[in-house]
């Protein structure tokens, strides 16, 4: 049986770096099966830094108040700190993104759609105090994504007042597995599957997504709307036209800043796009 899995952590300091950390049970395609951990940091107007090593982390969260602590350690980098606030929702613990006729499933859980953190980031570029926002999810399953995903776009945006998450997947058999969640501090998390993300079509029709700037939008039916740019200068990770045994794939991740219709304050976050072509 082919299985895959990873746990994803995303941190944003509004005035500083965006930090993505992934604890891999496998790589994204389930091909590399020895566990490992990666971290990418991206500061404004600077090139991203990437670190990889064996899993070496502490992630502790109180189930009653959502507070906790974290510590991610690499050979030449470390990010540690405290979770001072977090939002959760019971219906986000196991979302089935796709199920084939044989009953194989791809799962997604959003453990923390929005949180706040304070911490310290140490890299060869120096030490920085981090104050900002947190997102944490997981994906796992027994059907590999290259067997059913045509393309997807995922985005998390937040500020001191609100957050939004949009995960939109187009499948090889013509289905849509589109999901969104949004919320304002102190209010219920809103979960909807009716939304518009017109930039996914723009990205799918472009052969050089890393060379162009795309105007991106998320419009949740009857709710929050957000607009932001996907710019080459803000790319955190770029893996284009990678060739495997029976498929090829491209993956991009951007640091993004945008605006919403629910707040006069800007929002910050991360967006990603992946497309897969079977041979």
PDB file of C-alpha atoms in Angstrom:
ATOM      1  CA  UNK A   1       0.000   0.000   0.000  1.00  0.00           C
ATOM      2  CA  UNK A   2       1.275   3.466  -0.925  1.00  0.00           C
ATOM      3  CA  UNK A   3       0.943   5.911   1.952  1.00  0.00           C
ATOM      4  CA  UNK A   4       2.066   9.490   2.465  1.00  0.00           C
ATOM      5  CA  UNK A   5       1.930  12.068   5.209  1.00  0.00           C
ATOM      6  CA  UNK A   6       3.293  15.347   6.497  1.00  0.00           C
ATOM      7  CA  UNK A   7       2.590  18.027   9.100  1.00  0.00           C
ATOM      8  CA  UNK A   8       2.818  21.656   8.025  1.00  0.00           C
ATOM      9  CA  UNK A   9       3.557  24.741  10.142  1.00  0.00           C
ATOM     10  CA  UNK A  10       3.306  28.284   8.817  1.00  0.00           C
ATOM     11  CA  UNK A  11       4.354  31.410  10.742  1.00  0.00           C
ATOM     12  CA  UNK A  12       4.085  35.064   9.694  1.00  0.00           C
ATOM     13  CA  UNK A  13       5.679  38.087  11.303  1.00  0.00           C
ATOM     14  CA  UNK A  14       3.858  41.048   9.682  1.00  0.00           C
ATOM     15  CA  UNK A  15       7.018  43.167   9.720  1.00  0.00           C
ATOM     16  CA  UNK A  16       9.504  40.360   9.171  1.00  0.00           C
ATOM     17  CA  UNK A  17       9.934  36.838   7.864  1.00  0.00           C
ATOM     18  CA  UNK A  18       7.499  34.187   6.715  1.00  0.00           C
ATOM     19  CA  UNK A  19       8.521  30.769   8.035  1.00  0.00           C
ATOM     20  CA  UNK A  20       7.343  27.428   6.600  1.00  0.00           C
ATOM     21  CA  UNK A  21       8.241  24.197   8.374  1.00  0.00           C
ATOM     22  CA  UNK A  22       7.227  20.713   7.243  1.00  0.00           C
ATOM     23  CA  UNK A  23       7.638  17.540   9.267  1.00  0.00           C
ATOM     24  CA  UNK A  24       7.682  14.833   6.593  1.00  0.00           C
ATOM     25  CA  UNK A  25       6.766  11.215   7.130  1.00  0.00           C
ATOM     26  CA  UNK A  26       7.243  11.046   3.363  1.00  0.00           C
ATOM     27  CA  UNK A  27       7.861  13.623   0.686  1.00  0.00           C
ATOM     28  CA  UNK A  28       4.811  15.145  -1.008  1.00  0.00           C
ATOM     29  CA  UNK A  29       4.612  12.312  -3.555  1.00  0.00           C
ATOM     30  CA  UNK A  30       5.215   9.467  -1.113  1.00  0.00           C
ATOM     31  CA  UNK A  31       8.475   8.558  -2.834  1.00  0.00           C
ATOM     32  CA  UNK A  32      10.978   9.485  -0.119  1.00  0.00           C
ATOM     33  CA  UNK A  33       9.921   7.373   2.862  1.00  0.00           C
ATOM     34  CA  UNK A  34      12.607   8.219   5.417  1.00  0.00           C
ATOM     35  CA  UNK A  35      11.227  10.946   7.755  1.00  0.00           C
ATOM     36  CA  UNK A  36      12.814  14.399   7.532  1.00  0.00           C
ATOM     37  CA  UNK A  37      12.085  18.042   8.327  1.00  0.00           C
ATOM     38  CA  UNK A  38      12.456  21.229   6.271  1.00  0.00           C
ATOM     39  CA  UNK A  39      12.278  24.948   7.024  1.00  0.00           C
ATOM     40  CA  UNK A  40      12.138  27.873   4.617  1.00  0.00           C
ATOM     41  CA  UNK A  41      12.410  31.462   5.805  1.00  0.00           C
ATOM     42  CA  UNK A  42      11.732  34.474   3.600  1.00  0.00           C
ATOM     43  CA  UNK A  43      12.300  38.060   4.635  1.00  0.00           C
ATOM     44  CA  UNK A  44      11.103  41.025   2.570  1.00  0.00           C
ATOM     45  CA  UNK A  45      13.494  41.886  -0.283  1.00  0.00           C
ATOM     46  CA  UNK A  46      15.797  38.962   0.553  1.00  0.00           C
ATOM     47  CA  UNK A  47      16.368  35.540  -0.926  1.00  0.00           C
ATOM     48  CA  UNK A  48      14.748  32.619   0.920  1.00  0.00           C
ATOM     49  CA  UNK A  49      16.827  30.343   3.142  1.00  0.00           C
ATOM     50  CA  UNK A  50      16.148  26.595   3.224  1.00  0.00           C
ATOM     51  CA  UNK A  51      17.154  24.049   5.857  1.00  0.00           C
ATOM     52  CA  UNK A  52      16.721  20.270   5.909  1.00  0.00           C
ATOM     53  CA  UNK A  53      17.483  17.664   8.534  1.00  0.00           C
ATOM     54  CA  UNK A  54      16.196  14.787  10.590  1.00  0.00           C
ATOM     55  CA  UNK A  55      13.010  15.494  12.576  1.00  0.00           C
ATOM     56  CA  UNK A  56      13.993  17.338  15.749  1.00  0.00           C
ATOM     57  CA  UNK A  57      11.048  19.215  17.156  1.00  0.00           C
ATOM     58  CA  UNK A  58       8.930  19.951  20.168  1.00  0.00           C
ATOM     59  CA  UNK A  59       5.262  20.813  19.564  1.00  0.00           C
ATOM     60  CA  UNK A  60       3.168  20.998  22.706  1.00  0.00           C
ATOM     61  CA  UNK A  61      -0.279  22.529  22.854  1.00  0.00           C
ATOM     62  CA  UNK A  62      -2.718  22.663  25.773  1.00  0.00           C
ATOM     63  CA  UNK A  63      -6.047  21.162  24.680  1.00  0.00           C
ATOM     64  CA  UNK A  64      -8.013  23.431  26.996  1.00  0.00           C
ATOM     65  CA  UNK A  65      -6.744  26.908  26.145  1.00  0.00           C
ATOM     66  CA  UNK A  66      -4.757  26.301  22.942  1.00  0.00           C
ATOM     67  CA  UNK A  67      -1.539  27.745  24.324  1.00  0.00           C
ATOM     68  CA  UNK A  68       1.749  25.866  24.063  1.00  0.00           C
ATOM     69  CA  UNK A  69       5.366  25.871  23.010  1.00  0.00           C
ATOM     70  CA  UNK A  70       7.427  24.819  19.999  1.00  0.00           C
ATOM     71  CA  UNK A  71      11.045  24.194  19.102  1.00  0.00           C
ATOM     72  CA  UNK A  72      12.339  23.242  15.635  1.00  0.00           C
ATOM     73  CA  UNK A  73      16.067  22.498  15.524  1.00  0.00           C
ATOM     74  CA  UNK A  74      18.333  22.010  12.504  1.00  0.00           C
ATOM     75  CA  UNK A  75      22.119  21.700  12.316  1.00  0.00           C
ATOM     76  CA  UNK A  76      22.524  25.415  11.566  1.00  0.00           C
ATOM     77  CA  UNK A  77      19.137  26.931  12.382  1.00  0.00           C
ATOM     78  CA  UNK A  78      16.510  26.964  15.108  1.00  0.00           C
ATOM     79  CA  UNK A  79      13.051  28.407  15.605  1.00  0.00           C
ATOM     80  CA  UNK A  80      11.503  28.233  19.079  1.00  0.00           C
ATOM     81  CA  UNK A  81       8.824  30.049  21.014  1.00  0.00           C
ATOM     82  CA  UNK A  82       5.342  30.041  22.496  1.00  0.00           C
ATOM     83  CA  UNK A  83       1.806  29.744  21.178  1.00  0.00           C
ATOM     84  CA  UNK A  84      -0.092  32.487  22.981  1.00  0.00           C
ATOM     85  CA  UNK A  85      -3.484  32.028  21.315  1.00  0.00           C
ATOM     86  CA  UNK A  86      -5.092  29.541  18.935  1.00  0.00           C
ATOM     87  CA  UNK A  87      -8.395  28.876  17.205  1.00  0.00           C
ATOM     88  CA  UNK A  88      -9.744  25.375  16.597  1.00  0.00           C
ATOM     89  CA  UNK A  89     -12.851  23.760  15.125  1.00  0.00           C
ATOM     90  CA  UNK A  90     -14.083  20.192  15.660  1.00  0.00           C
ATOM     91  CA  UNK A  91     -15.129  19.654  12.026  1.00  0.00           C
ATOM     92  CA  UNK A  92     -11.602  20.322  10.718  1.00  0.00           C
ATOM     93  CA  UNK A  93     -10.005  17.244  12.275  1.00  0.00           C
ATOM     94  CA  UNK A  94     -10.476  14.962   9.252  1.00  0.00           C
ATOM     95  CA  UNK A  95     -11.594  16.352   5.898  1.00  0.00           C
ATOM     96  CA  UNK A  96     -11.625  13.753   3.114  1.00  0.00           C
ATOM     97  CA  UNK A  97     -10.239  15.550   0.081  1.00  0.00           C
ATOM     98  CA  UNK A  98     -10.712  12.603  -2.273  1.00  0.00           C
ATOM     99  CA  UNK A  99     -11.806   8.972  -2.281  1.00  0.00           C
ATOM    100  CA  UNK A 100     -11.465   6.589  -5.225  1.00  0.00           C
ATOM    101  CA  UNK A 101     -13.670   3.639  -6.153  1.00  0.00           C
ATOM    102  CA  UNK A 102     -11.423   1.267  -4.215  1.00  0.00           C
ATOM    103  CA  UNK A 103     -11.998   3.268  -1.033  1.00  0.00           C
ATOM    104  CA  UNK A 104      -8.547   4.825  -0.871  1.00  0.00           C
ATOM    105  CA  UNK A 105      -8.618   8.289   0.716  1.00  0.00           C
ATOM    106  CA  UNK A 106      -6.643  11.504   0.929  1.00  0.00           C
ATOM    107  CA  UNK A 107      -7.142  13.331   4.241  1.00  0.00           C
ATOM    108  CA  UNK A 108      -6.611  16.902   5.461  1.00  0.00           C
ATOM    109  CA  UNK A 109      -6.835  18.190   9.025  1.00  0.00           C
ATOM    110  CA  UNK A 110      -6.494  21.839  10.035  1.00  0.00           C
ATOM    111  CA  UNK A 111      -5.438  21.700  13.667  1.00  0.00           C
ATOM    112  CA  UNK A 112      -4.858  25.456  14.012  1.00  0.00           C
ATOM    113  CA  UNK A 113      -6.425  27.658  11.316  1.00  0.00           C
ATOM    114  CA  UNK A 114      -5.290  30.755  13.222  1.00  0.00           C
ATOM    115  CA  UNK A 115      -3.033  31.370  16.166  1.00  0.00           C
ATOM    116  CA  UNK A 116      -0.568  33.840  17.639  1.00  0.00           C
ATOM    117  CA  UNK A 117       3.050  33.217  18.540  1.00  0.00           C
ATOM    118  CA  UNK A 118       6.147  34.833  19.942  1.00  0.00           C
ATOM    119  CA  UNK A 119       9.531  33.280  19.278  1.00  0.00           C
ATOM    120  CA  UNK A 120      13.148  33.534  18.241  1.00  0.00           C
ATOM    121  CA  UNK A 121      14.547  32.573  14.842  1.00  0.00           C
ATOM    122  CA  UNK A 122      18.250  31.770  14.558  1.00  0.00           C
ATOM    123  CA  UNK A 123      19.844  31.225  11.136  1.00  0.00           C
ATOM    124  CA  UNK A 124      23.245  31.960   9.550  1.00  0.00           C
ATOM    125  CA  UNK A 125      21.742  35.353   8.619  1.00  0.00           C
ATOM    126  CA  UNK A 126      21.373  36.268  12.306  1.00  0.00           C
ATOM    127  CA  UNK A 127      18.845  36.193  15.137  1.00  0.00           C
ATOM    128  CA  UNK A 128      15.368  37.694  15.018  1.00  0.00           C
ATOM    129  CA  UNK A 129      12.521  38.054  17.479  1.00  0.00           C
ATOM    130  CA  UNK A 130       9.259  36.891  15.919  1.00  0.00           C
ATOM    131  CA  UNK A 131       5.785  38.127  16.826  1.00  0.00           C
ATOM    132  CA  UNK A 132       2.960  37.087  14.576  1.00  0.00           C
ATOM    133  CA  UNK A 133       0.501  34.502  13.372  1.00  0.00           C
ATOM    134  CA  UNK A 134       0.367  30.735  13.129  1.00  0.00           C
ATOM    135  CA  UNK A 135      -1.297  28.112  10.913  1.00  0.00           C
ATOM    136  CA  UNK A 136      -0.870  24.341  11.271  1.00  0.00           C
ATOM    137  CA  UNK A 137      -2.343  21.438   9.293  1.00  0.00           C
ATOM    138  CA  UNK A 138      -1.706  17.817   8.284  1.00  0.00           C
ATOM    139  CA  UNK A 139      -2.203  15.706   5.177  1.00  0.00           C
ATOM    140  CA  UNK A 140      -2.088  11.922   4.935  1.00  0.00           C
ATOM    141  CA  UNK A 141      -3.655   9.022   3.095  1.00  0.00           C
ATOM    142  CA  UNK A 142      -3.260   5.846   1.088  1.00  0.00           C
ATOM    143  CA  UNK A 143      -3.782   7.298  -2.389  1.00  0.00           C
ATOM    144  CA  UNK A 144      -0.824   9.379  -3.571  1.00  0.00           C
ATOM    145  CA  UNK A 145      -1.616  12.872  -4.812  1.00  0.00           C
ATOM    146  CA  UNK A 146      -0.123  12.200  -8.259  1.00  0.00           C
ATOM    147  CA  UNK A 147      -2.837   9.580  -8.778  1.00  0.00           C
ATOM    148  CA  UNK A 148      -5.726  12.052  -8.558  1.00  0.00           C
ATOM    149  CA  UNK A 149      -4.592  15.721  -8.392  1.00  0.00           C
ATOM    150  CA  UNK A 150      -4.554  17.794 -11.573  1.00  0.00           C
ATOM    151  CA  UNK A 151      -3.682  21.035  -9.787  1.00  0.00           C
ATOM    152  CA  UNK A 152      -4.303  22.857  -6.550  1.00  0.00           C
ATOM    153  CA  UNK A 153      -3.887  26.231  -4.939  1.00  0.00           C
ATOM    154  CA  UNK A 154      -3.721  26.808  -1.190  1.00  0.00           C
ATOM    155  CA  UNK A 155      -3.606  30.141   0.651  1.00  0.00           C
ATOM    156  CA  UNK A 156      -3.520  31.309   4.254  1.00  0.00           C
ATOM    157  CA  UNK A 157      -3.888  35.019   5.074  1.00  0.00           C
ATOM    158  CA  UNK A 158      -4.172  36.707   8.466  1.00  0.00           C
ATOM    159  CA  UNK A 159      -3.840  39.889  10.462  1.00  0.00           C
ATOM    160  CA  UNK A 160      -4.549  40.823  14.070  1.00  0.00           C
ATOM    161  CA  UNK A 161      -8.297  40.711  13.462  1.00  0.00           C
ATOM    162  CA  UNK A 162      -9.050  37.834  11.090  1.00  0.00           C
ATOM    163  CA  UNK A 163      -7.832  34.945   8.953  1.00  0.00           C
ATOM    164  CA  UNK A 164      -8.852  33.016   5.852  1.00  0.00           C
ATOM    165  CA  UNK A 165      -7.780  29.683   4.361  1.00  0.00           C
ATOM    166  CA  UNK A 166      -8.605  28.454   0.864  1.00  0.00           C
ATOM    167  CA  UNK A 167      -7.610  25.026  -0.463  1.00  0.00           C
ATOM    168  CA  UNK A 168      -8.888  24.359  -3.976  1.00  0.00           C
ATOM    169  CA  UNK A 169      -8.100  21.105  -5.774  1.00  0.00           C
ATOM    170  CA  UNK A 170      -9.054  20.141  -9.320  1.00  0.00           C
ATOM    171  CA  UNK A 171      -8.905  16.388  -9.852  1.00  0.00           C
ATOM    172  CA  UNK A 172      -7.894  14.328 -12.861  1.00  0.00           C
ATOM    173  CA  UNK A 173     -11.446  12.975 -13.173  1.00  0.00           C
ATOM    174  CA  UNK A 174     -13.004  16.436 -13.346  1.00  0.00           C
ATOM    175  CA  UNK A 175     -14.099  16.849  -9.739  1.00  0.00           C
ATOM    176  CA  UNK A 176     -13.564  19.867  -7.505  1.00  0.00           C
ATOM    177  CA  UNK A 177     -12.456  19.459  -3.913  1.00  0.00           C
ATOM    178  CA  UNK A 178     -12.673  23.083  -2.811  1.00  0.00           C
ATOM    179  CA  UNK A 179     -12.624  24.171   0.813  1.00  0.00           C
ATOM    180  CA  UNK A 180     -12.435  27.449   2.718  1.00  0.00           C
ATOM    181  CA  UNK A 181     -12.537  28.622   6.284  1.00  0.00           C
ATOM    182  CA  UNK A 182     -12.416  32.102   7.729  1.00  0.00           C
ATOM    183  CA  UNK A 183     -12.965  33.843  11.002  1.00  0.00           C
ATOM    184  CA  UNK A 184     -12.603  36.947  13.090  1.00  0.00           C
ATOM    185  CA  UNK A 185     -11.088  36.985  16.555  1.00  0.00           C
ATOM    186  CA  UNK A 186     -13.485  35.702  19.163  1.00  0.00           C
ATOM    187  CA  UNK A 187     -16.042  34.502  16.615  1.00  0.00           C
ATOM    188  CA  UNK A 188     -17.012  31.133  15.155  1.00  0.00           C
ATOM    189  CA  UNK A 189     -14.910  29.689  12.331  1.00  0.00           C
ATOM    190  CA  UNK A 190     -16.955  29.758   9.108  1.00  0.00           C
ATOM    191  CA  UNK A 191     -16.501  26.755   6.811  1.00  0.00           C
ATOM    192  CA  UNK A 192     -17.689  26.927   3.211  1.00  0.00           C
ATOM    193  CA  UNK A 193     -17.108  25.000  -0.003  1.00  0.00           C
ATOM    194  CA  UNK A 194     -18.549  27.658  -2.291  1.00  0.00           C
ATOM    195  CA  UNK A 195     -15.822  30.049  -3.383  1.00  0.00           C
ATOM    196  CA  UNK A 196     -14.070  31.534  -6.387  1.00  0.00           C
ATOM    197  CA  UNK A 197     -10.312  31.441  -7.017  1.00  0.00           C
ATOM    198  CA  UNK A 198      -9.899  32.695 -10.601  1.00  0.00           C
ATOM    199  CA  UNK A 199      -6.107  32.711 -10.414  1.00  0.00           C
ATOM    200  CA  UNK A 200      -5.929  28.901 -10.431  1.00  0.00           C
ATOM    201  CA  UNK A 201      -6.954  28.946 -14.095  1.00  0.00           C
ATOM    202  CA  UNK A 202      -4.445  31.699 -14.873  1.00  0.00           C
ATOM    203  CA  UNK A 203      -1.663  29.679 -13.258  1.00  0.00           C
ATOM    204  CA  UNK A 204      -2.653  26.489 -15.081  1.00  0.00           C
ATOM    205  CA  UNK A 205      -2.437  28.226 -18.455  1.00  0.00           C
ATOM    206  CA  UNK A 206       0.983  29.756 -17.819  1.00  0.00           C
ATOM    207  CA  UNK A 207       4.168  27.875 -18.653  1.00  0.00           C
ATOM    208  CA  UNK A 208       6.407  30.145 -16.584  1.00  0.00           C
ATOM    209  CA  UNK A 209       4.621  30.777 -13.303  1.00  0.00           C
ATOM    210  CA  UNK A 210       7.891  31.774 -11.635  1.00  0.00           C
ATOM    211  CA  UNK A 211       8.521  34.597 -14.123  1.00  0.00           C
ATOM    212  CA  UNK A 212       5.158  36.366 -14.024  1.00  0.00           C
ATOM    213  CA  UNK A 213       3.091  38.359 -11.576  1.00  0.00           C
ATOM    214  CA  UNK A 214      -0.462  37.140 -11.050  1.00  0.00           C
ATOM    215  CA  UNK A 215      -3.344  39.048  -9.548  1.00  0.00           C
ATOM    216  CA  UNK A 216      -4.963  36.553  -7.175  1.00  0.00           C
ATOM    217  CA  UNK A 217      -8.366  36.585  -5.499  1.00  0.00           C
ATOM    218  CA  UNK A 218     -10.362  34.507  -3.057  1.00  0.00           C
ATOM    219  CA  UNK A 219     -14.101  35.135  -2.947  1.00  0.00           C
ATOM    220  CA  UNK A 220     -16.038  33.105  -0.394  1.00  0.00           C
ATOM    221  CA  UNK A 221     -19.757  33.022  -1.165  1.00  0.00           C
ATOM    222  CA  UNK A 222     -21.554  35.448   1.136  1.00  0.00           C
ATOM    223  CA  UNK A 223     -18.407  36.090   3.109  1.00  0.00           C
ATOM    224  CA  UNK A 224     -14.832  37.247   3.059  1.00  0.00           C
ATOM    225  CA  UNK A 225     -13.018  38.269  -0.098  1.00  0.00           C
ATOM    226  CA  UNK A 226      -9.262  38.799  -0.396  1.00  0.00           C
ATOM    227  CA  UNK A 227      -6.949  39.987  -3.145  1.00  0.00           C
ATOM    228  CA  UNK A 228      -3.158  39.690  -3.326  1.00  0.00           C
ATOM    229  CA  UNK A 229      -0.249  39.378  -5.757  1.00  0.00           C
ATOM    230  CA  UNK A 230       1.805  36.315  -6.610  1.00  0.00           C
ATOM    231  CA  UNK A 231       5.115  37.926  -7.515  1.00  0.00           C
ATOM    232  CA  UNK A 232       8.453  36.420  -8.637  1.00  0.00           C
ATOM    233  CA  UNK A 233      10.267  38.556  -6.042  1.00  0.00           C
ATOM    234  CA  UNK A 234       8.299  36.856  -3.259  1.00  0.00           C
ATOM    235  CA  UNK A 235       8.849  33.216  -4.229  1.00  0.00           C
ATOM    236  CA  UNK A 236       9.819  31.037  -1.268  1.00  0.00           C
ATOM    237  CA  UNK A 237      10.124  27.728  -3.110  1.00  0.00           C
ATOM    238  CA  UNK A 238      10.169  26.855  -6.817  1.00  0.00           C
ATOM    239  CA  UNK A 239      10.290  23.341  -8.254  1.00  0.00           C
ATOM    240  CA  UNK A 240       9.283  23.441 -11.909  1.00  0.00           C
ATOM    241  CA  UNK A 241       8.835  20.624 -14.422  1.00  0.00           C
ATOM    242  CA  UNK A 242      10.281  17.873 -12.266  1.00  0.00           C
ATOM    243  CA  UNK A 243      10.223  14.515 -14.059  1.00  0.00           C
ATOM    244  CA  UNK A 244       9.335  11.266 -12.275  1.00  0.00           C
ATOM    245  CA  UNK A 245       8.699   7.717 -13.512  1.00  0.00           C
ATOM    246  CA  UNK A 246       5.088   8.179 -14.570  1.00  0.00           C
ATOM    247  CA  UNK A 247       4.325  11.854 -13.992  1.00  0.00           C
ATOM    248  CA  UNK A 248       5.799  15.356 -13.977  1.00  0.00           C
ATOM    249  CA  UNK A 249       5.070  18.117 -11.474  1.00  0.00           C
ATOM    250  CA  UNK A 250       5.617  21.784 -10.691  1.00  0.00           C
ATOM    251  CA  UNK A 251       5.348  23.431  -7.294  1.00  0.00           C
ATOM    252  CA  UNK A 252       5.575  27.080  -6.208  1.00  0.00           C
ATOM    253  CA  UNK A 253       5.163  28.841  -2.877  1.00  0.00           C
ATOM    254  CA  UNK A 254       4.943  32.617  -2.437  1.00  0.00           C
ATOM    255  CA  UNK A 255       5.046  35.022   0.466  1.00  0.00           C
ATOM    256  CA  UNK A 256       2.004  37.267  -0.033  1.00  0.00           C
ATOM    257  CA  UNK A 257       0.458  40.479   1.253  1.00  0.00           C
ATOM    258  CA  UNK A 258      -3.094  41.495   0.504  1.00  0.00           C
ATOM    259  CA  UNK A 259      -6.333  43.177   1.508  1.00  0.00           C
ATOM    260  CA  UNK A 260      -9.812  41.929   2.446  1.00  0.00           C
ATOM    261  CA  UNK A 261     -13.333  43.314   2.498  1.00  0.00           C
ATOM    262  CA  UNK A 262     -13.570  42.682   6.260  1.00  0.00           C
ATOM    263  CA  UNK A 263     -10.707  44.820   7.543  1.00  0.00           C
ATOM    264  CA  UNK A 264      -8.927  48.054   6.722  1.00  0.00           C
ATOM    265  CA  UNK A 265      -5.668  46.446   7.807  1.00  0.00           C
ATOM    266  CA  UNK A 266      -3.509  44.470   5.336  1.00  0.00           C
ATOM    267  CA  UNK A 267      -3.231  40.706   5.614  1.00  0.00           C
ATOM    268  CA  UNK A 268      -0.083  38.621   5.277  1.00  0.00           C
ATOM    269  CA  UNK A 269       0.501  34.981   4.518  1.00  0.00           C
ATOM    270  CA  UNK A 270       1.596  32.309   2.091  1.00  0.00           C
ATOM    271  CA  UNK A 271       0.161  30.862  -1.119  1.00  0.00           C
ATOM    272  CA  UNK A 272       1.146  27.755  -3.058  1.00  0.00           C
ATOM    273  CA  UNK A 273       0.354  26.144  -6.391  1.00  0.00           C
ATOM    274  CA  UNK A 274       1.007  22.632  -7.638  1.00  0.00           C
ATOM    275  CA  UNK A 275       0.214  20.970 -10.942  1.00  0.00           C
ATOM    276  CA  UNK A 276       0.741  17.352 -11.964  1.00  0.00           C
ATOM    277  CA  UNK A 277       0.724  15.746 -15.385  1.00  0.00           C
ATOM    278  CA  UNK A 278       0.567  12.026 -15.904  1.00  0.00           C
ATOM    279  CA  UNK A 279       2.720  10.508 -18.631  1.00  0.00           C
TER     280      UNK A 279
END
